[in-house]
CSV table of C-alpha atoms in Angstrom, one decimal:
chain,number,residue,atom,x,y,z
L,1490,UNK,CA,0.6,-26.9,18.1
L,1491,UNK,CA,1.1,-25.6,14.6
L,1492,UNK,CA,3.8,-23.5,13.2
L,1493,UNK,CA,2.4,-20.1,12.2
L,1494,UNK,CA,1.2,-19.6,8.7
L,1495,UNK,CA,3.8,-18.2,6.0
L,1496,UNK,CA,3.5,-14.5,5.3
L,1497,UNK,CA,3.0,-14.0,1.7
L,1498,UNK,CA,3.3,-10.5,0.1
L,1499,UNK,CA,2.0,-10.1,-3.6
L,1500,UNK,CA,3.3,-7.3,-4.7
L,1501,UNK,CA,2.3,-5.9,-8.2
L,1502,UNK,CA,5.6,-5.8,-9.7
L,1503,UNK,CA,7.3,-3.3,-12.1
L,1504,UNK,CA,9.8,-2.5,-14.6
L,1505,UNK,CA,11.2,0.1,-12.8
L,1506,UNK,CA,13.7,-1.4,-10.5
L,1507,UNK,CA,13.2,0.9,-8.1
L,1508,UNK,CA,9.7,-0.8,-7.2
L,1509,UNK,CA,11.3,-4.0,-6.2
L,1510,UNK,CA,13.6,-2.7,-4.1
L,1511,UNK,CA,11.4,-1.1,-2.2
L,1512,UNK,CA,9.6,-4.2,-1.9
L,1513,UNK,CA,12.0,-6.0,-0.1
L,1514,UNK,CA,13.0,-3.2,2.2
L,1515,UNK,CA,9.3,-3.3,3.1
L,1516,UNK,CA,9.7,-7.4,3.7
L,1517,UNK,CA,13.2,-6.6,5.5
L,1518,UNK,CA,11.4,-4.2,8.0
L,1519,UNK,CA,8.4,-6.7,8.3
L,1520,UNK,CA,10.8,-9.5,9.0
L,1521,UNK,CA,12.7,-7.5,11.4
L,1522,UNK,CA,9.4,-6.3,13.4
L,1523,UNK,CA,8.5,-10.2,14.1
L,1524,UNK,CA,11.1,-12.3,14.3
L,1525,UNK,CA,10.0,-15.6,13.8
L,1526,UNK,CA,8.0,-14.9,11.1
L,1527,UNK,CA,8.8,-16.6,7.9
L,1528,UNK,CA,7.6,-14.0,4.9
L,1529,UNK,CA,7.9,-14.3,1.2
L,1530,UNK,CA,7.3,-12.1,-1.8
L,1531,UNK,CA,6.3,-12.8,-4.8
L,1532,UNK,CA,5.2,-10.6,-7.8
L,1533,UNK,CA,2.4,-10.7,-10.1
L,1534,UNK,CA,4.0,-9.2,-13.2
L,1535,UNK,CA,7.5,-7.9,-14.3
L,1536,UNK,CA,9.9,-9.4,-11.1
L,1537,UNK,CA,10.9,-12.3,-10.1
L,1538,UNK,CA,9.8,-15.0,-7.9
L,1539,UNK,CA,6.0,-14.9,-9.5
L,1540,UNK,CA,3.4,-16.1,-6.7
L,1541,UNK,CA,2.5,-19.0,-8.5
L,1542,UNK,CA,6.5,-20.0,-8.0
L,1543,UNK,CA,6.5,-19.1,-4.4
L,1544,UNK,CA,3.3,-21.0,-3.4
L,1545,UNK,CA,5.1,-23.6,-6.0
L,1546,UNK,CA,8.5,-23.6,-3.5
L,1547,UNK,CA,6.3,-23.6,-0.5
L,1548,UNK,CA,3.8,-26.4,-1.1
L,1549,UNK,CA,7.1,-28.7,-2.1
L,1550,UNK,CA,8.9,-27.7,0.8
L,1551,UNK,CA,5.7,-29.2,3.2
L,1552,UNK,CA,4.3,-26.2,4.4
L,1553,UNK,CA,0.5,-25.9,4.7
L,1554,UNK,CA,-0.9,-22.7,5.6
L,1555,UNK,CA,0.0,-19.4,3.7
L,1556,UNK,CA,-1.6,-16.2,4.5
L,1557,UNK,CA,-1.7,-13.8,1.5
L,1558,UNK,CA,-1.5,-10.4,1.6
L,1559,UNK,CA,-2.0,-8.2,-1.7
L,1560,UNK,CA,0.6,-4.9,-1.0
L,1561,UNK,CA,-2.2,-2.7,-2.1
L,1562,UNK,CA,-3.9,0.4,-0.5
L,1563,UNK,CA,-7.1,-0.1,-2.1
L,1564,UNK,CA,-9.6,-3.2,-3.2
L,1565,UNK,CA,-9.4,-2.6,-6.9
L,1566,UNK,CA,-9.4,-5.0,-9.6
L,1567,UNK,CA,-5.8,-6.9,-8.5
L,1568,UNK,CA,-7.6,-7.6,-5.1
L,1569,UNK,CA,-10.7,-8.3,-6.6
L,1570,UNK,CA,-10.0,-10.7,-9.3
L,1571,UNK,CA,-6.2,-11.0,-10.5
L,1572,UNK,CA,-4.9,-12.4,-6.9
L,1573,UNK,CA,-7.6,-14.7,-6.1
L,1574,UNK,CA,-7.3,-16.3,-9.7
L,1575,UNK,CA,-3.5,-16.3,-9.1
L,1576,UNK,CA,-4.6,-18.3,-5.9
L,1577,UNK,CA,-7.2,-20.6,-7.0
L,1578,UNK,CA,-3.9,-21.9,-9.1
L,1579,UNK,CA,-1.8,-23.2,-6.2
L,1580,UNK,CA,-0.6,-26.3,-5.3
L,1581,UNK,CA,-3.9,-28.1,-3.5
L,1582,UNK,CA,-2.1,-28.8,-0.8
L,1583,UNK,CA,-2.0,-25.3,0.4
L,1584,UNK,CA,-4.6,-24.2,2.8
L,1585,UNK,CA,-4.7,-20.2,1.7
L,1586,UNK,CA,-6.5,-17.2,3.2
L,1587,UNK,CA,-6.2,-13.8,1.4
L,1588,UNK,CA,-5.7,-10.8,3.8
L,1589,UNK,CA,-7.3,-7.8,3.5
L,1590,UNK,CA,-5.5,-4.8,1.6
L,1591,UNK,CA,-3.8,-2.1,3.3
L,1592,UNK,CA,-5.8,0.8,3.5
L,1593,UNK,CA,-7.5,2.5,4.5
L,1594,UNK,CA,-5.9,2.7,8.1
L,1595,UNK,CA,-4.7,5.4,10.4
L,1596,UNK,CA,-1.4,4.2,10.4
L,1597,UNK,CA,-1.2,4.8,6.6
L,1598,UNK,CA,-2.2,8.1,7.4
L,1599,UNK,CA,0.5,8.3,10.2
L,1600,UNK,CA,2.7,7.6,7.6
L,1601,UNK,CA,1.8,10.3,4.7
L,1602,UNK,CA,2.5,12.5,7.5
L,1603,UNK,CA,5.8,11.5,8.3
L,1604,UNK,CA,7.1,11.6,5.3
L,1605,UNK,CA,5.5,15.1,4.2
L,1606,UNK,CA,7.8,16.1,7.8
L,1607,UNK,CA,10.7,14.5,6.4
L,1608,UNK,CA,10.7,16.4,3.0
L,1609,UNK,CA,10.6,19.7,5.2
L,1610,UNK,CA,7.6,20.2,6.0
L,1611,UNK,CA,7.0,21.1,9.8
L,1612,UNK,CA,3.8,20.6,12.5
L,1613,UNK,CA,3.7,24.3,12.7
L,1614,UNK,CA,2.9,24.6,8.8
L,1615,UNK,CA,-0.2,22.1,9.1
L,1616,UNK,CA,-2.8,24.8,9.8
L,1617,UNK,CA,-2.2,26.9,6.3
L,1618,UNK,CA,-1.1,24.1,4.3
L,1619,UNK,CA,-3.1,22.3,1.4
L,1620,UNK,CA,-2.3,18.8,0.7
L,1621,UNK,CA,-3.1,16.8,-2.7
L,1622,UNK,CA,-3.5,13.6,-1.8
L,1623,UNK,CA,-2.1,12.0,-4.7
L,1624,UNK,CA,-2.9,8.3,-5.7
L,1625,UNK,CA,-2.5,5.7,-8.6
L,1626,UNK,CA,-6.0,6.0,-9.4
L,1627,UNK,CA,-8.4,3.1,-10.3
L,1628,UNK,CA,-11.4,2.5,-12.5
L,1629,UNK,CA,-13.2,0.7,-9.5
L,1630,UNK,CA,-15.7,3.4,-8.1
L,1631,UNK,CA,-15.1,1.7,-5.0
L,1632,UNK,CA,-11.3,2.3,-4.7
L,1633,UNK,CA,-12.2,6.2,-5.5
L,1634,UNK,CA,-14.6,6.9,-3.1
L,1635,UNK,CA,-12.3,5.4,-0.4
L,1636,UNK,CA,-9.6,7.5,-1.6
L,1637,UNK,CA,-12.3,10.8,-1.4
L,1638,UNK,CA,-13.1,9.6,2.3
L,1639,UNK,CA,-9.4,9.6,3.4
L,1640,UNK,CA,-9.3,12.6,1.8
L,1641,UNK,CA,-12.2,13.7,4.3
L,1642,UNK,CA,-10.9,12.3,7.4
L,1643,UNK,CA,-7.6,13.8,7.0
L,1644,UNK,CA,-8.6,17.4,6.3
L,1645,UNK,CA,-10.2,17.2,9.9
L,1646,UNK,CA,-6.9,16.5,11.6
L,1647,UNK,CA,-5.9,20.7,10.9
L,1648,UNK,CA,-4.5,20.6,7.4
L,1649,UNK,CA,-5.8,23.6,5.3
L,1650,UNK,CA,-7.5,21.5,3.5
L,1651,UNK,CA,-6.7,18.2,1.8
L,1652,UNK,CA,-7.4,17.2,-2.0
L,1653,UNK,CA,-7.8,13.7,-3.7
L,1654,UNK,CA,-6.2,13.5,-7.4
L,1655,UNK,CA,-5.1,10.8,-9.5
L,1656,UNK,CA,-1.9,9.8,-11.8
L,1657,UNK,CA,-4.7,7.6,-14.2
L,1658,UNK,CA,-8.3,6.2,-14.6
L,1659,UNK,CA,-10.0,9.2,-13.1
L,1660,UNK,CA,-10.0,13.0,-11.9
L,1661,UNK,CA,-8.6,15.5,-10.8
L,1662,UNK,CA,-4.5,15.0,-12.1
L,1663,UNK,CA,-1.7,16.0,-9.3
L,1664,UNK,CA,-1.2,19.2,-10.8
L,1665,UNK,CA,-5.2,20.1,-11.1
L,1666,UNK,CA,-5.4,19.7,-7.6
L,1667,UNK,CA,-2.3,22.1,-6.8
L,1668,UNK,CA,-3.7,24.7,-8.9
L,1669,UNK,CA,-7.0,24.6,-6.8
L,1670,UNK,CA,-5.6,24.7,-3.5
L,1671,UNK,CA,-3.5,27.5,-4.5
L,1672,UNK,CA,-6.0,29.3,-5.8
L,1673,UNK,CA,-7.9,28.7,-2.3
L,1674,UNK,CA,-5.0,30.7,-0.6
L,1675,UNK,CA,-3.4,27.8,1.1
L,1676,UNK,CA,0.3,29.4,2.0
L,1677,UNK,CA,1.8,25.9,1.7
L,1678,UNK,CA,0.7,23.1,-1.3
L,1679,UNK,CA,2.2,19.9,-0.8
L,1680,UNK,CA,1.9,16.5,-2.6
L,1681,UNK,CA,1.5,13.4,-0.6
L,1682,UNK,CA,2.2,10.1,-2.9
L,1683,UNK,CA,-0.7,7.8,-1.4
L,1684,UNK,CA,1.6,4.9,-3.3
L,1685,UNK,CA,3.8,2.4,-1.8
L,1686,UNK,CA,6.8,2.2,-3.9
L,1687,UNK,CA,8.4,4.2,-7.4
L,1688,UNK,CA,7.6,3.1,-10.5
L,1689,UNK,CA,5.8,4.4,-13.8
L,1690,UNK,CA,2.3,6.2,-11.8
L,1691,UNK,CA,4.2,7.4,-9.1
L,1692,UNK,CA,6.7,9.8,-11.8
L,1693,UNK,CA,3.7,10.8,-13.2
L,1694,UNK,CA,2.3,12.2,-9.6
L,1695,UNK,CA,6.3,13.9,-9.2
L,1696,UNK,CA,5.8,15.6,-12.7
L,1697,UNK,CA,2.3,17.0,-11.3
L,1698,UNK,CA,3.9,18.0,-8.2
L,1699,UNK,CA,6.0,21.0,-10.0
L,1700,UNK,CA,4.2,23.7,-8.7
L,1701,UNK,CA,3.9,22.4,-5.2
L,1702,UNK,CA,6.3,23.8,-2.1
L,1703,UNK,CA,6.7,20.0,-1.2
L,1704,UNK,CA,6.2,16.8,-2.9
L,1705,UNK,CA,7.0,13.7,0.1
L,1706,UNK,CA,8.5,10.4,-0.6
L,1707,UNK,CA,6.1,7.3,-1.5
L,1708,UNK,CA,5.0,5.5,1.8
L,1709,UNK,CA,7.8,2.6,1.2
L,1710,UNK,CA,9.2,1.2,4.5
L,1711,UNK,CA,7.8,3.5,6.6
L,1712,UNK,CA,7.2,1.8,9.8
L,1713,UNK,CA,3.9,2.7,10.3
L,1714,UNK,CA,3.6,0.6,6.3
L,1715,UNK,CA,5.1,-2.5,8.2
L,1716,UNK,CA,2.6,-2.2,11.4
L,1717,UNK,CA,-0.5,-2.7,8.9
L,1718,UNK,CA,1.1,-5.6,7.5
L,1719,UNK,CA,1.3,-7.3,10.5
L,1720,UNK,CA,-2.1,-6.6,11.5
L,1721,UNK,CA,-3.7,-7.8,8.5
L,1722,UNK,CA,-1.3,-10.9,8.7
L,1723,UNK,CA,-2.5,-11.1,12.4
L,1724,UNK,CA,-6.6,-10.8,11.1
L,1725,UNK,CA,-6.4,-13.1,8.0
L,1726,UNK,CA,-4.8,-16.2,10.0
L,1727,UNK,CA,-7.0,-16.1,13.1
L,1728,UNK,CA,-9.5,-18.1,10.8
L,1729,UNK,CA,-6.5,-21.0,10.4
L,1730,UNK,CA,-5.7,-21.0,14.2
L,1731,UNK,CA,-9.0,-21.5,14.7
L,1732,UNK,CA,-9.7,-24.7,12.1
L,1733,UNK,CA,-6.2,-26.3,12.9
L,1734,UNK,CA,-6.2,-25.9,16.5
L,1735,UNK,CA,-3.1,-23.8,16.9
């Protein structure tokens, strides 16, 4: 039978150190969650190891099947066309599936929740609050509207209601969405980072926060984070079981 494939998380990568470390507490929770597992990270820009090193390492170490899991919550352009060139470029030896992105998923939402409890907020709140949901943002009309629809979905679960925004590429800003809520009458405004880790976008969504009652953490290592890892690890390789008989 053959070994499991290796776990690869392509991360974006930042200047802010902050981003990286998050990063591998992500990997560290992952790790911990299936034992067994071998995962690696590598980083498109900014940190080191760069994928192309990883899949580099992994190739000269004899392995054969990676799975490849961009640590994104939408299918913008880095799912779309900067990972798959980064993968096109590895070693041929490599047999290489590309998981799916993160989101959407309920367990992401699971998550924004959680940490919107642990900056204070309480279950008995949900009814009269307003929550912006607060993302990167994207040029790719398909990444917005998916960010609208959780928006949607979420605002159906008892919150006041919920609002999309963006730190860049498109509209409404954090603090545009505050503004509205507040003037809707919502008791509570609170800001829910829909990001995975600090860095440049994510300050910009704190900054916009001001005027809200609560701004929560960015998702991070949030268990719930780790659970969709695993399943799209557990989707992408079910393809490689199948064609090498494992």
């Amino acid at each position: 039978m053959a070994s499991r494939p290796v776990l690869l998380v392509i991360a974006h990568g930042s200047r802010d150190p902050r981003h990286a470390a998050t990063v591998h507490a992500l990997v560290r929770r992952v790790r911990a969650m299936r034992p067994g597992l071998r995962v690696e990270t590598g980083f498109l820009d900014f940190n080191v190891p760069s994928v192309h090193g990883v899949l580099e390492s992994l190739a000269a170490e004899g392995v054969r099947d990676v799975v490849a899991l961009p640590l994104l919550l939408t299918r913008a352009f880095h799912a779309k066309a900067d990972i798959p060139s980064v993968l096109r470029q590895a070693p041929a030896r490599l047999r290489i599936r590309q998981a799916d992105v993160l989101g959407p998923s309920p367990l992401l939402t699971a998550a924004l929740e959680r940490r919107l409890y642990e900056a204070g907020l309480s279950p008995a709140d949900k009814s009269s609050t307003g929550v912006v949901l607060a993302s990167a943002g994207s040029s790719d009309p398909e990444a917005i509207a998916v960010i609208a629809e959780i928006a949607r979905e979420w605002r159906h679960t008892g919150w006041c209601a919920v609002r999309p925004a963006f730190a860049s590429a498109s509209l409404p800003r954090t603090e545009d969405a505050v503004r509205e809520l507040r003037e809707m009458g919502c008791a509570k405004v609170v800001v829910a980072p829909y990001v995975l880790a600090p860095g440049f976008l994510p300050d910009r969504i704190a900054r916009g926060a001001a005027g809200a009652d609560v701004l929560a953490d960015v998702l991070g290592p949030a268990p719930e984070v780790a659970r969709v890892l695993l399943e799209r690890y557990d989707a992408a390789r079910q393809p490689l079981i199948t064609a090498v008989g494992a």
